[in-house]
Steps between C-alpha positions, in 0.01 A plus 500: 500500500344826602830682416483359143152574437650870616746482272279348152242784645757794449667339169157482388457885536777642426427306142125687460648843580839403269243443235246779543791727476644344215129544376455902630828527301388401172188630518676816573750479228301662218445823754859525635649474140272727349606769792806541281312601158568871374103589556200413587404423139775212502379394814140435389714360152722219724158377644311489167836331389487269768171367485533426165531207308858616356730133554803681683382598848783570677778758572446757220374818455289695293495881351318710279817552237280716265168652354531517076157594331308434838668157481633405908818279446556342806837359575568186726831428618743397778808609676823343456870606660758490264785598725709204676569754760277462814617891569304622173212421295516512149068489469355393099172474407390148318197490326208216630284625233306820303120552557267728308187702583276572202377824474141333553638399802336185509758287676893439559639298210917356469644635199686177290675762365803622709717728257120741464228411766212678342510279173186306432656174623366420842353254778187593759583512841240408747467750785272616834286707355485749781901481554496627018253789579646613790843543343324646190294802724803515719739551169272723344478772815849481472528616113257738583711636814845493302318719218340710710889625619642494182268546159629832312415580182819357342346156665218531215662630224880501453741416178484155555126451500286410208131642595321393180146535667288810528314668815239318352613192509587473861168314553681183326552187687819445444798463744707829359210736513339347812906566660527840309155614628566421839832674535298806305230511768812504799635828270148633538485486883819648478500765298113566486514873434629751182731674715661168655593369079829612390412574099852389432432170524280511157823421322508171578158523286676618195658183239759519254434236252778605223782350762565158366598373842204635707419294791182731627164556343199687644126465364434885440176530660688538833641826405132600475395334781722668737468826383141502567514311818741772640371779327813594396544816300648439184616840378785388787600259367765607255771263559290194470377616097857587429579123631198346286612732219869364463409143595237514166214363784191661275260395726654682779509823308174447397344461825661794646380722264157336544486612839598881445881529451568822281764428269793756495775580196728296789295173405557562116849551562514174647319318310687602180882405712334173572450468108877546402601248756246267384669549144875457661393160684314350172899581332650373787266212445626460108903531691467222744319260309211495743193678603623644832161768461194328365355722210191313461411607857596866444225740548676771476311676179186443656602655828615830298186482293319507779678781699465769229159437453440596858742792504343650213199527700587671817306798580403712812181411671388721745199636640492873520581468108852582506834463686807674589834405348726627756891598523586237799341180669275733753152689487671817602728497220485736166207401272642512149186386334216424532358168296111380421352231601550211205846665332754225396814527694851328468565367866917524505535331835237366731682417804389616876149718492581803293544391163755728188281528227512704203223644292395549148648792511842399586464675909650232712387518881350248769145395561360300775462112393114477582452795237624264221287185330606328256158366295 
């Protein structure tokens, strides 16, 4: 008898600690699966997941697939081998379901939707409150991390962005400006002084509306805005008004010239070549039987209008009352004249610091840019 009572004593056992392992391993099964995720973002993203109320609650996994205007898609899905080979694995994805963050970010909601996840066609799921906001802090430092690395310039503003807002605007609360400004700040950090900001990069600043097929548009306050938050010296920037000159961008020209650019007989020459091809596109338009170059967005005539006006009023501005026209790009070099303060000049090229001018005379020579206004 005592020997059975043994016996029922150790089955007995033996069944507690079966079951309280059986019990550590489930309990343990969200933590141990979750060890597998990619980060610690989709670790945080399986619990949330987990202790939801979504129906299917085993064996699948879950991803963040993408971000599209500050939506998160979130992608949950599970494993399957295709092969009939034990030797190899042929692994596919299969699709439990799509889920949706808002960009209010108010909760995780199942897209009905499955062919485009962010369309306004969805069910609420209920979550642990602490388990949403931890993923959201935890995916936000990451954003902010990744960016940090990576935002250039071509990040903000490239030819496949359409940046329809102004510097002013950036206040808005709306999910593209609220992204865009927070990429902009990262660039700041970056590249915080004058020096450090490569003046090349104002192209991507400059449009070209008369291209029927243009995918790219830029609101043309940033041209502005950059120039003045670099303090970048126009009278440099040469190869960025003969771009806004042949792409017809008026507003680019304008603000240029608004912020000290001399115009040389180089500009005019330009301008006038970008007039004959803007005739040979509107007769290649009349050929082809379709408006390849869009003439009501040409702006052309304005830009020329504009560029003569200025030239016509370059003159020497200097304070001892005159300056010296000289034979070569130096201060040691011959004087050939010298001019008054406030005499017209014709400004033949206006590249590098020493600019070829000629007088009213007909002397040609070179004169140091800061000697030159044009008012």
């Amino acid at each position: 008898m005592r020997k059975i009572n043994i016996v029922l004593y150790l089955f007995i056992l033996l069944s507690i600690i079966a079951c309280s392992k059986k019990k550590e391993s489930n309990e343990n099964k969200i933590s141990l699966t979750s060890t597998r995720q990619e980060s610690d973002c989709e670790k945080i993203l399986f619990k949330l997941f987990y202790t939801s109320d979504f129906e299917k609650k085993e064996k699948y996994e879950v991803r963040i697939d993408d971000i599209r205007n500050d939506t998160i898609i979130i992608k949950a899905f599970t494993r399957n081998n295709l092969s009939d080979n034990p030797k190899t694995q042929e692994i596919v994805e299969s699709v439990v379901g799509w889920f949706i963050i808002p960009p209010k970010r108010d909760a995780l909601y199942l897209s009905l939707n499955a062919l485009d996840p962010i369309e306004p066609n969805f069910k609420k799921i209920k979550t642990k409150q602490d388990h949403f906001s931890d993923f959201l802090n935890c995916n936000n430092q990451k954003q902010t991390n990744e960016m940090k690395n990576e935002i250039k310039f071509t990040d903000l503003f490239n030819e496949g962005t359409n940046i329809n807002f102004a510097p002013k605007d950036l206040n808005k609360d709306t999910p593209e400006i609220k992204d865009f400004k927070k990429k902009l700040e990262i660039y700041f950090d970056e590249i915080s002084l004058p020096e450090d900001f490569d003046s090349e990069n104002l192209s991507y600043l400059v449009n070209n509306e008369t291209f029927f097929d243009l995918q790219y548009y830029t609101n043309s306050a940033w041209l502005q805005y950059f120039i003045t938050k670099y303090k970048i010296d126009v009278t440099l920037l040469n190869d960025l008004m003969s771009q806004a000159i042949k792409q017809e961008d008026y507003d680019a020209v304008k603000t240029l010239i608004n912020n000290h650019y001399v115009v040389s007989e180089i500009d005019l020459q330009i301008s006038s070549e970008t007039r004959q091809e803007s005739e040979n596109k509107i007769k290649e338009n009349k050929q082809d039987g379709y408006e390849s170059y869009v003439v009501s967005n040409s702006k052309i005539d304005e830009i020329i209008n504009l560029l003569h006006k200025k030239f016509s009023l370059n003159k020497i501005s200097d304070s001892d009352g005159f300056t010296n026209l000289r034979k070569e790009k130096n201060t040691s070099s011959e004087i050939l004249q010298k001019i008054a303060t406030g005499t017209k000049i014709e400004i033949l090229d206006n590249s590098g610091d020493w600019w070829l001018v000629q007088t009213k005379e007909g002397k040609k020579g070179y004169v140091y840019k800061t000697k030159i206004k044009a008012e």
